[in-house]
Coordinates of C-alpha atoms in Angstrom, one line a residue:
X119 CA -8.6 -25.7 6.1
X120 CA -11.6 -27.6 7.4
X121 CA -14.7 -28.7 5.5
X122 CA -15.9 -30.9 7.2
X123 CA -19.0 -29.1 9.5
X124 CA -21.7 -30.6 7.4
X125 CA -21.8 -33.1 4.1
X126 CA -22.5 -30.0 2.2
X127 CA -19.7 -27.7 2.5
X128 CA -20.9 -24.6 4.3
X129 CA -18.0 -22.1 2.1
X130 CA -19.4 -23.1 -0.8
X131 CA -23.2 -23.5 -0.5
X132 CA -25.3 -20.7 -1.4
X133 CA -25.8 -18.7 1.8
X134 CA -30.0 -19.1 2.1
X135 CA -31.5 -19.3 5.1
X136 CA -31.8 -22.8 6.4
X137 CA -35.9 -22.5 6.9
X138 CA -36.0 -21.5 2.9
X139 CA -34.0 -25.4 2.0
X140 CA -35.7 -28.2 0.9
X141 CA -37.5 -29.5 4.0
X142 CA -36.7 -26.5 5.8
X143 CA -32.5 -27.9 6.4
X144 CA -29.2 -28.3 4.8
X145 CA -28.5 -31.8 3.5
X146 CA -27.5 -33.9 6.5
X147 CA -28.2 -31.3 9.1
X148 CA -31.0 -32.3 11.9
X149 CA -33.6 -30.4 13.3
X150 CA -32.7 -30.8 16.4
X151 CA -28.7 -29.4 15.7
X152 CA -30.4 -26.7 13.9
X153 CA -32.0 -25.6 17.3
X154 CA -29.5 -26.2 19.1
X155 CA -27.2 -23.3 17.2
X156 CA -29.8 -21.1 17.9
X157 CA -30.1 -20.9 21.5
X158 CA -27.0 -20.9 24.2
X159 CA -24.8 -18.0 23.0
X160 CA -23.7 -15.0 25.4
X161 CA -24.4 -11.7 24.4
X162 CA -21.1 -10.3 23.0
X163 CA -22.1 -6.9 22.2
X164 CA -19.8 -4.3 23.2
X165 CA -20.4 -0.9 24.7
X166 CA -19.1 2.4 25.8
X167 CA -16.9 2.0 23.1
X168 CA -13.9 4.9 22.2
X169 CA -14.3 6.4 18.5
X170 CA -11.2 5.5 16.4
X171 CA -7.8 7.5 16.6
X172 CA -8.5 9.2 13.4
X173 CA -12.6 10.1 13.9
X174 CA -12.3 13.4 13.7
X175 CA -9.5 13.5 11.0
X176 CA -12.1 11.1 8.6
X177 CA -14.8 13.5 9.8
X178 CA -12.7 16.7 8.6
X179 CA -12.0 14.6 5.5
X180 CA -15.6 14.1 4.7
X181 CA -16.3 17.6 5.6
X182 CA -14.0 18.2 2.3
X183 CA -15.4 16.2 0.0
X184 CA -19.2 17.4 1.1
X185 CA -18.0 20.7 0.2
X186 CA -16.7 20.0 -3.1
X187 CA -19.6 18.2 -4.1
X188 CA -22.6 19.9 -3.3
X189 CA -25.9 18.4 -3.6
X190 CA -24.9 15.4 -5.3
X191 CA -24.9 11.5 -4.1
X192 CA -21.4 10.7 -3.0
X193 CA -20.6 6.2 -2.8
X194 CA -17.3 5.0 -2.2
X195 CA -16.9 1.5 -1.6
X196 CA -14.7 -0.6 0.4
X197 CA -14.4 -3.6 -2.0
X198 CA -15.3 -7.1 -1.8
X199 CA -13.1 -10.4 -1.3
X200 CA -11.1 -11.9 -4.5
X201 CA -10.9 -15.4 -5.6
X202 CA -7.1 -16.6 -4.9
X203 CA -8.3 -20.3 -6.3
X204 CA -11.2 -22.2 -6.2
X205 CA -13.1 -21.6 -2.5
X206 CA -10.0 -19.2 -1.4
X207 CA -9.4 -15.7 -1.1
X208 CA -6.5 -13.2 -0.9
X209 CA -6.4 -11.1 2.6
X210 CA -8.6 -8.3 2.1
X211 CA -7.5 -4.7 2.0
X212 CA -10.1 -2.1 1.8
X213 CA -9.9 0.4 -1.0
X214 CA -7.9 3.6 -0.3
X215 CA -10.6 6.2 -1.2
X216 CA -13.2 4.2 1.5
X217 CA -10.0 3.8 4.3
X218 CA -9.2 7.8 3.9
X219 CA -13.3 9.2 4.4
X220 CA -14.4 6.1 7.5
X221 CA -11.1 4.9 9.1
X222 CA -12.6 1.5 8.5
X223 CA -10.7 -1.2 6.7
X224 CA -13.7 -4.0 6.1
X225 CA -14.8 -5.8 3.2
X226 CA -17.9 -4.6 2.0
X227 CA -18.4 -1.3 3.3
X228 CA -19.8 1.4 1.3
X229 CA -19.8 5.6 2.6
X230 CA -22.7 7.2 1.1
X231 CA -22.9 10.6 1.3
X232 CA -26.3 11.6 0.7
X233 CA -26.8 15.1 -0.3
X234 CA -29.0 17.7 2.2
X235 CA -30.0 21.6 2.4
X236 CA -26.7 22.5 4.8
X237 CA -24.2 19.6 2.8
X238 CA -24.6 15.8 3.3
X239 CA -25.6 13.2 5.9
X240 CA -23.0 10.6 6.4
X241 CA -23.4 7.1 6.3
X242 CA -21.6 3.6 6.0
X243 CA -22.9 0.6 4.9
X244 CA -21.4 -2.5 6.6
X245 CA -22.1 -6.0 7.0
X246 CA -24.2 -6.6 10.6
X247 CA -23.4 -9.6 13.0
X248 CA -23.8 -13.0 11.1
X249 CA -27.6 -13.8 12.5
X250 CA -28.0 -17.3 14.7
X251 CA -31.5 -17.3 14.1
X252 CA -31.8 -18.2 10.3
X253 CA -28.4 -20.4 10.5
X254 CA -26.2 -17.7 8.8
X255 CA -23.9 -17.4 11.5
X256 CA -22.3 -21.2 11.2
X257 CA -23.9 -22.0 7.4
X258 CA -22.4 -19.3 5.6
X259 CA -18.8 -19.3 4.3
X260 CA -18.5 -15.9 5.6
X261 CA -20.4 -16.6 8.6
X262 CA -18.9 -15.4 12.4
X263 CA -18.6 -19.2 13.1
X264 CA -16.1 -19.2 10.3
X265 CA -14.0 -15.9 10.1
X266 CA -14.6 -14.3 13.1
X267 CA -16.8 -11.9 15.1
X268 CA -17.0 -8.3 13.2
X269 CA -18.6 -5.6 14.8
X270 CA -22.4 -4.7 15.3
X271 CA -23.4 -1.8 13.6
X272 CA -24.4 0.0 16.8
X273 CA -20.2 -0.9 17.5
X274 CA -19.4 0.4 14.2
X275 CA -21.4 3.9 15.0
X276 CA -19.3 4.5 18.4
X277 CA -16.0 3.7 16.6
X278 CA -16.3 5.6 13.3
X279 CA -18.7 8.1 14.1
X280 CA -20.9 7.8 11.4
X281 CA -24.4 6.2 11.7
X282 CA -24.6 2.5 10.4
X283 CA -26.8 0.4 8.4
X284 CA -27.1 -2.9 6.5
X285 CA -25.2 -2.8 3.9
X286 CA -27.6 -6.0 2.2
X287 CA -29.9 -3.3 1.9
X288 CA -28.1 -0.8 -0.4
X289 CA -28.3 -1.9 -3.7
X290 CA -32.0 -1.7 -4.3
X291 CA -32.2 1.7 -2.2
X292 CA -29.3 3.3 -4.6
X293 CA -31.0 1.3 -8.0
X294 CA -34.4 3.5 -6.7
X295 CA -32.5 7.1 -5.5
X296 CA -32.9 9.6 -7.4
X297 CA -31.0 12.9 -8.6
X298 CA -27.0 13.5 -9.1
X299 CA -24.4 10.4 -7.9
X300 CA -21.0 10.0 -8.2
X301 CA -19.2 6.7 -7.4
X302 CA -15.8 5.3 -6.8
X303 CA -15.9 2.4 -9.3
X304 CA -14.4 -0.9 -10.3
X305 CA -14.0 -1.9 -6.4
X306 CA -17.5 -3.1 -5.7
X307 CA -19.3 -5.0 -8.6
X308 CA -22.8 -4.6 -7.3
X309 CA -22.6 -1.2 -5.9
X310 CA -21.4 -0.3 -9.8
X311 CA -24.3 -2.6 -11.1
X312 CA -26.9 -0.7 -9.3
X313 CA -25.4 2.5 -10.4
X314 CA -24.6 2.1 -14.4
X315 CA -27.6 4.4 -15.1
X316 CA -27.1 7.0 -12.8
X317 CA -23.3 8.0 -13.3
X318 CA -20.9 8.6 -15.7
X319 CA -17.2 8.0 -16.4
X320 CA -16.4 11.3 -16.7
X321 CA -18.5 12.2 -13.3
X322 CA -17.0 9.5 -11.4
X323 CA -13.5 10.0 -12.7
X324 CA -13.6 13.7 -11.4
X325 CA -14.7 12.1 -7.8
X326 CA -11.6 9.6 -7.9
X327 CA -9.3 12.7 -9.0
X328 CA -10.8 15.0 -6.3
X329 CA -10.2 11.9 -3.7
X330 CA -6.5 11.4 -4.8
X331 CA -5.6 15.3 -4.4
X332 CA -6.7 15.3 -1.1
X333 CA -4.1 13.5 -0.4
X334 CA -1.4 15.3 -1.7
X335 CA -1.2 16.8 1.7
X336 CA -1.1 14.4 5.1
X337 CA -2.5 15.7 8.3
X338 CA -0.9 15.1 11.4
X339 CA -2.2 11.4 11.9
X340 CA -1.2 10.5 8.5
X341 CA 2.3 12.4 9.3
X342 CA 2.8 10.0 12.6
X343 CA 1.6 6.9 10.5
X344 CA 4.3 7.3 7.9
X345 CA 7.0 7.5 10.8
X346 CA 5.4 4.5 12.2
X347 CA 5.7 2.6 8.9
X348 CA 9.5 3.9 8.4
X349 CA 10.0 2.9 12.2
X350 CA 9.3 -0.6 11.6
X351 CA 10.8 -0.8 8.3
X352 CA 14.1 0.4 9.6
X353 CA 13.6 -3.1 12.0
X354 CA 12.9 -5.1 9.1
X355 CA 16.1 -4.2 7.1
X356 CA 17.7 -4.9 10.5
X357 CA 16.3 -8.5 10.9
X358 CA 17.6 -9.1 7.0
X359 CA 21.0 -8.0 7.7
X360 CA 20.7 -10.3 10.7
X361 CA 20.1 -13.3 8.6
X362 CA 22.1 -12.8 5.5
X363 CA 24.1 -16.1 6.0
X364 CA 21.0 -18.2 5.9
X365 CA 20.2 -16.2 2.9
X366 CA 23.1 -17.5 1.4
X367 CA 22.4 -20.9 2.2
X368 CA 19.0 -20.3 0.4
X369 CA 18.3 -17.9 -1.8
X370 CA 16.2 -14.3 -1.9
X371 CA 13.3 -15.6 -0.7
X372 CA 14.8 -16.1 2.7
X373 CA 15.3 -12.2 2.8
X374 CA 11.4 -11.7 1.6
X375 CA 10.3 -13.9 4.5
X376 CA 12.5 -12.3 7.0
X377 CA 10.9 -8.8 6.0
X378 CA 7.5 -10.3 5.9
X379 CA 7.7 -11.7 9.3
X380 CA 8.1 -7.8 10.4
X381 CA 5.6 -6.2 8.4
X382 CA 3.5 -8.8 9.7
X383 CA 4.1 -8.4 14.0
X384 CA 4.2 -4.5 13.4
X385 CA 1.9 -3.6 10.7
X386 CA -1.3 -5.2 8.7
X387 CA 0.7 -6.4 5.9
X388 CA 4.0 -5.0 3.3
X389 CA 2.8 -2.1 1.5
X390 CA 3.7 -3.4 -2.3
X391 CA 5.7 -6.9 -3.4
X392 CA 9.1 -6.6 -1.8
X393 CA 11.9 -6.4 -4.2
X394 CA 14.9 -8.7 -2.5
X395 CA 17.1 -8.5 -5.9
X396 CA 21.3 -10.0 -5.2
X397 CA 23.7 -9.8 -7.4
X398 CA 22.7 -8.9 -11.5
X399 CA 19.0 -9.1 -10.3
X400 CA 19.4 -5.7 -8.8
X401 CA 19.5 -4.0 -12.5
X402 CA 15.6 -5.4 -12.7
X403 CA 13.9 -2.2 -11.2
X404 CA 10.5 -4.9 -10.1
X405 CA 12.7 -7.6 -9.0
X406 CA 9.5 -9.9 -6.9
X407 CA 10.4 -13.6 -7.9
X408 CA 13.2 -13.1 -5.3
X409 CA 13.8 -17.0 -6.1
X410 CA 17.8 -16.3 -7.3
X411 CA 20.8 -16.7 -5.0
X412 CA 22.2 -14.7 -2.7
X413 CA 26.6 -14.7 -2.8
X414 CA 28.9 -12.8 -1.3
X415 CA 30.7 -10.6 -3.2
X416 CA 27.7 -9.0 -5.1
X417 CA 24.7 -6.4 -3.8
X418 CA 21.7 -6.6 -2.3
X419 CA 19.0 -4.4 -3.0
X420 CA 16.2 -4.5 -0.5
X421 CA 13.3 -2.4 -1.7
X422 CA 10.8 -2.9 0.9
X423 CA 8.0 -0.9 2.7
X424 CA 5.7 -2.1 6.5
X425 CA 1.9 -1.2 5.5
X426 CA 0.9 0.0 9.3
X427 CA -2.4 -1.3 10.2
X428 CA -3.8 2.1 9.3
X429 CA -3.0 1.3 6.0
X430 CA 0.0 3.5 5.5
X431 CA 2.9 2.6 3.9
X432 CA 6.8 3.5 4.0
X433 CA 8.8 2.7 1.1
X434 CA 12.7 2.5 1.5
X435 CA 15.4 0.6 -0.5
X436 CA 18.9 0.7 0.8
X437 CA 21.8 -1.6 -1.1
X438 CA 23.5 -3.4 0.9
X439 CA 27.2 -5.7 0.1
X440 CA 26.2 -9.1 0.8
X441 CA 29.5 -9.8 2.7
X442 CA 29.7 -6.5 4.4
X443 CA 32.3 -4.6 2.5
X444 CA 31.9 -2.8 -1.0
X445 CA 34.4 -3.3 -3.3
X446 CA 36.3 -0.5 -5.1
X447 CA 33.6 -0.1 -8.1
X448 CA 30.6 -1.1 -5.9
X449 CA 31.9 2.1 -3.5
X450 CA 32.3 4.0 -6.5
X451 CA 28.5 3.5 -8.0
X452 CA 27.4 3.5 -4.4
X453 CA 28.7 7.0 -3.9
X454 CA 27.7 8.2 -6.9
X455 CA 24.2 7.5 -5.9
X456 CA 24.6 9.1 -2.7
X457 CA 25.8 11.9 -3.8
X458 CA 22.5 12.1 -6.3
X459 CA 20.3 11.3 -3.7
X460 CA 21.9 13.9 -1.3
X461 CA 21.5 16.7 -3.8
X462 CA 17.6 15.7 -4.8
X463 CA 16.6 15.5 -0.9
X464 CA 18.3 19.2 -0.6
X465 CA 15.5 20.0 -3.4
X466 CA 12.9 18.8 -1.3
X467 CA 11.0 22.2 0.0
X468 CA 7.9 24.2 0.2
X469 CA 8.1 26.3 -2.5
X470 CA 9.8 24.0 -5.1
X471 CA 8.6 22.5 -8.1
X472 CA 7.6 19.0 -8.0
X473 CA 10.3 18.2 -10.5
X474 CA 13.0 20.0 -8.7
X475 CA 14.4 17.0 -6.9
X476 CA 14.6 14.6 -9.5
X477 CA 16.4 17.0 -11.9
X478 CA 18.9 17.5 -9.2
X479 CA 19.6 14.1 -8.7
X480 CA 19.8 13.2 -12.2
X481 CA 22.2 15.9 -13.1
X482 CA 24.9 14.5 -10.4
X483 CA 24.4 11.0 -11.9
X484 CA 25.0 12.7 -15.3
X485 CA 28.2 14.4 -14.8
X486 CA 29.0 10.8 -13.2
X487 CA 28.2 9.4 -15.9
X488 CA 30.3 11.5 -18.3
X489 CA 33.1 11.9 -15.6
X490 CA 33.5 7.8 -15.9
X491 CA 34.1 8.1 -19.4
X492 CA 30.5 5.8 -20.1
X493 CA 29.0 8.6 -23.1
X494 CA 31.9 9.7 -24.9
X495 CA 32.8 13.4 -25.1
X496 CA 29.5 14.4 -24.6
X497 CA 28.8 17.3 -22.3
X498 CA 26.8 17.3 -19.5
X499 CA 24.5 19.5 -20.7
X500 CA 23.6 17.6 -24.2
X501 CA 23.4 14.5 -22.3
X502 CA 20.4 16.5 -20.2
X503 CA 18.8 17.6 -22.9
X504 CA 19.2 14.4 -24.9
X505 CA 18.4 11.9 -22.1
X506 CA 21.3 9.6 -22.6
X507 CA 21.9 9.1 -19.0
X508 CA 18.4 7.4 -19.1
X509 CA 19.9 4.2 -20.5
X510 CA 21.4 4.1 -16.7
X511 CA 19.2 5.6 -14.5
X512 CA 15.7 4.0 -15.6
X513 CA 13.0 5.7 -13.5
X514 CA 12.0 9.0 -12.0
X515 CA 13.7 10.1 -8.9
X516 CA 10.6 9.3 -6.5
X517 CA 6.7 9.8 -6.0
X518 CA 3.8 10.9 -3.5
X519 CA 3.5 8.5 -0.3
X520 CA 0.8 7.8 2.0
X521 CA -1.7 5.1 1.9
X522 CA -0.7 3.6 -1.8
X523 CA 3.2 3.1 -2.3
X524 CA 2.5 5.5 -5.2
X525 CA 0.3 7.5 -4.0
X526 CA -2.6 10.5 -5.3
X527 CA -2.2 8.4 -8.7
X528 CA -4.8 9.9 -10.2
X529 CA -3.8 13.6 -9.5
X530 CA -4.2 15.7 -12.7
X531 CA -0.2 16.6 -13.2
X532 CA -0.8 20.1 -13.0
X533 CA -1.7 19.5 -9.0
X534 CA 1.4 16.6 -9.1
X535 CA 3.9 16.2 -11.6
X536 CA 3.9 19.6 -12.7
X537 CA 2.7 21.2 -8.9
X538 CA 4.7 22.5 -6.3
X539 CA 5.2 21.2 -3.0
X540 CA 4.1 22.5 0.5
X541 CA 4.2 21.2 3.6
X542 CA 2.8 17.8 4.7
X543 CA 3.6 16.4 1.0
X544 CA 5.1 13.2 1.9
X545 CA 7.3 11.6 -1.2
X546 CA 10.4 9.2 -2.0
X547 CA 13.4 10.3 -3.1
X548 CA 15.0 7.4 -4.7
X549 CA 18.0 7.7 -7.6
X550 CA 19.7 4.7 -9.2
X551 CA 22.2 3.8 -11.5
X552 CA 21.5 0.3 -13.2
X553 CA 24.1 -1.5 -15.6
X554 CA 22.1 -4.6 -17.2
X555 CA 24.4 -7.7 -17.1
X556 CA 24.2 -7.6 -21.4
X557 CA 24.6 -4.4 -21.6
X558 CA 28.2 -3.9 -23.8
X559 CA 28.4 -0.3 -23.3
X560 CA 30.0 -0.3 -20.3
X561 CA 33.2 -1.8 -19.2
X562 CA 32.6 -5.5 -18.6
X563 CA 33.0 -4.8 -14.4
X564 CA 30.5 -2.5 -13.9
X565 CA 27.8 -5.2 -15.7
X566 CA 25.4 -6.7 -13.9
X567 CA 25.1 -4.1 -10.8
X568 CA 22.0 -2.4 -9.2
X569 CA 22.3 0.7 -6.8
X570 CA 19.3 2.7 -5.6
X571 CA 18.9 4.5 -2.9
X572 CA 15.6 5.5 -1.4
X573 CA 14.3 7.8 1.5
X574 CA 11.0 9.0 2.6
X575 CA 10.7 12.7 2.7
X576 CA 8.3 14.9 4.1
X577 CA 8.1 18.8 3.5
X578 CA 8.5 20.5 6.6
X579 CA 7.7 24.6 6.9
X580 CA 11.5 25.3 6.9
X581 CA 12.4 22.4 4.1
X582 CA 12.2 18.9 4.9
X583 CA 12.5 15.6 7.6
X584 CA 13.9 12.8 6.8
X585 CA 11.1 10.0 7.8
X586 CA 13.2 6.6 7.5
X587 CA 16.9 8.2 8.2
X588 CA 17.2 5.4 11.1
X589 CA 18.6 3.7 8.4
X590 CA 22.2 4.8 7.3
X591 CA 23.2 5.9 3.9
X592 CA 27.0 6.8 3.6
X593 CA 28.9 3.8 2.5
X594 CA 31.1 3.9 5.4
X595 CA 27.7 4.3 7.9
X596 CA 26.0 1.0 6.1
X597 CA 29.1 -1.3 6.2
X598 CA 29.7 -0.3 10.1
X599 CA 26.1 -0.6 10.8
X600 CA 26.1 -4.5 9.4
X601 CA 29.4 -5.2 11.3
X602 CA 27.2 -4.2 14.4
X603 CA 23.9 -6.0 13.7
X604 CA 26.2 -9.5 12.3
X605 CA 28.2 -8.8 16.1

């Protein structure tokens, strides 16, 4: 990374206007280099541009909200860059509440929705081109000269659909408004700052809920996204399978990179830490060192999920033998997975309960369970109602999808946990038997393996469509498919 434009680094000097500097420069910048970047530059500004694919899904979106919220000042902020270390930042992604209402995905943006006699007026806060004229544009650390050209805000207005202003200018106009605001906090320090007398917890919490709900159904757009995101993650399992014998000759991080490299060509990024966990590491349900070896013989489980550059995610784990071929036991947990899996997806329809799928799926591990000899002469039934298969199976059967891996967190469970589903509900369906390596319950054979099997699911009028089923699932289907993709 270079830092070497002027004696005083430019990413880390306070970004003032050259003319306010002692003697009107930076240290060891000329006048005459000063005028120079201010003259000579081409007019970039683009026109005639195409709103977004999703305009008039944000717009219905805000439409929602408005309604919802009568009369009331409505922020929700984008989010600002994170320190990594030092003078270095993490890639930034832009909060899911301001992605949903604009379609936008840059730092710094705030929506307000500002409240009026027929609803709200509509507008988002953005940062304008870096100016040339007061030295911004190659002095700042976030200059254009330094990250790149953003959009104007009369670009920003013909590709959201929403007018566009300064966002430098919203603090002090918030810290002076007036009447009923609501915010989305803890993404935007200084939107929060200039806030902290006007809202409250409990208000803004009952924004953030309302924002997560909406969610629960996905429109159309957000339908085709997912399928895009299980598209390309279906590739990405395929480029890992491809590569398993340099995994071997590595370790799991070989696997993480190999995914990576497709999230990255097809999509804005992976969706949550990839869990590439071989052998006894696959009992760990948030496997993400993926530093430990890779040997044939054992399992892989690949939990992994392309973030499209919409900012939806898939999220699929298939388990995978290393060498191609399950042994007896691996076959046998394998199935029994399956079979789980295949009974929790047949729960998956308009009309059922939320919980329907997962108490499917763990009864089949259960009688498994009890049919294997693993919880003595206990029925099936007491083991239910006792939670003993729990030691096992570690984790709900799956969760809401969409533009967080787990997503509409912050639905009140009567809407979530305890709702029933409907079409466009988009979830995972994702059993899992897990014997720890220690654990001296269970003969010494089965320790130290991980099976889970994962799908994306979305509720369809007549039941359900299974989003990332280019990937096989049948032990016989996954063991042909790598004999294929290794040739």
């Amino acid at each position: 990374m270079s830092d070497e434009l002027t004696p005083e680094n430019p990413e880390t000097a306070e970004a003032e206007p050259i003319k306010q500097r002692k003697n009107g420069l930076y240290p060891g910048i000329s006048e005459e280099l000063a005028e120079s970047m201010k003259s000579g530059w081409a007019d970039t500004e683009l026109r005639g541009l195409e709103p977004i694919a999703q305009a008039g899904h944000t717009a219905a979106r805000r439409a929602a909200l408005s309604a919802r919220f009568p009369g009331e000042r409505l922020v929700v902020p984008a989010g600002n860059l994170k320190t990594r270390s030092n003078d270095t930042e993490y890639a930034f992604r832009a909060s899911t509440e301001y992605a949903y209402l604009t379609g936008d995905r840059t730092q710094d943006g705030v929506l307000v929705l500002e409240p009026t006699a027929g609803g709200h007026t509509a507008t988002v806060y953005l940062l304008p081109r870096s100016n040339r004229e007061n030295g911004e544009f190659w002095l700042d650390g976030q200059g254009e000269l330094w990250v790149g050209r953003r959009h104007s805000l009369a670009e920003a207005e013909q590709l959201l659909g929403v007018p566009a202003k300064d966002v430098r200018e919203l603090p002090a106009a918030l810290a002076e408004a007036t009447g009923p605001v609501r915010n989305v906090r803890g993404h935007d320090a200084g939107i929060d700052a200039a806030l902290t007398d006007k809202v409250t917890a409990e208000r803004d919490e009952e924004l953030r809920v309302f924002l997560s709900e909406a969610r629960l159904v996905k429109d159309d757009f957000e339908v085709a996204e997912l399928q895009k995101a299980c598209d390309a993650t279906a590739r990405g399992f395929e480029d890992v399978v491809r590569v398993l014998d340099k995994a071997e000759a590595t370790s799991e991080r070989y696997i993480e990179g190999t995914f990576f490299l497709r999230a990255r060509v097809e999509g804005n990024d992976i969706g949550y830490g990839s869990i590439c966990a071989a052998g006894p590491h696959a009992t760990t349900l948030h496997w993400v060192r993926n530093d430990g070896p890779v040997r044939p013989g054992e399992l892989l489980l690949l939990d992994a999920g392309v973030e499209t550059d919409e900012l939806y995610t898939a999220d699929v784990t298939r388990t995978l033998p290393i060498n191609g071929s399950f042994t007896p036991l691996q076959r046998k947990i394998y199935d029994a997975v399956y079979e789980a899996q295949e009974a929790g997806i047949a729960a998956v329809k308009p009309g059922a309960a939320f919980r329907d799928f997962h108490d499917a799926a763990q009864r089949v591990l259960a009688e498994k369970l009890v049919e294997w000899g693993l919880l003595g002469d206990l029925s099936v039934e007491k083991v239910l109602e006792l939670g003993l298969q729990r030691r096992w199976t570690l984790h709900g059967t799956g969760h809401m999808l969409g533009m967080d891996v787990h997503d509409c967190a912050a639905a009140r469970t009567e809407a979530y946990v305890n709702g029933i589903l409907e079409p466009g509900v988009c979830l995972t369906v994702e059993p899992g038997l897990y014997f720890q390596a220690d654990d001296l319950t269970v003969p010494e054979e089965y320790r130290g393996i991980g099976v889970r099997i994962e799908d994306d699911i979305l509720v369809t009028e007549d039941g359900n469509r299974n989003l990332s089923d280019k990937l096989p699932r049948r032990a016989d289907e996954v063991e042909a498919w790598m004999a294929g993709l290794k040739g």
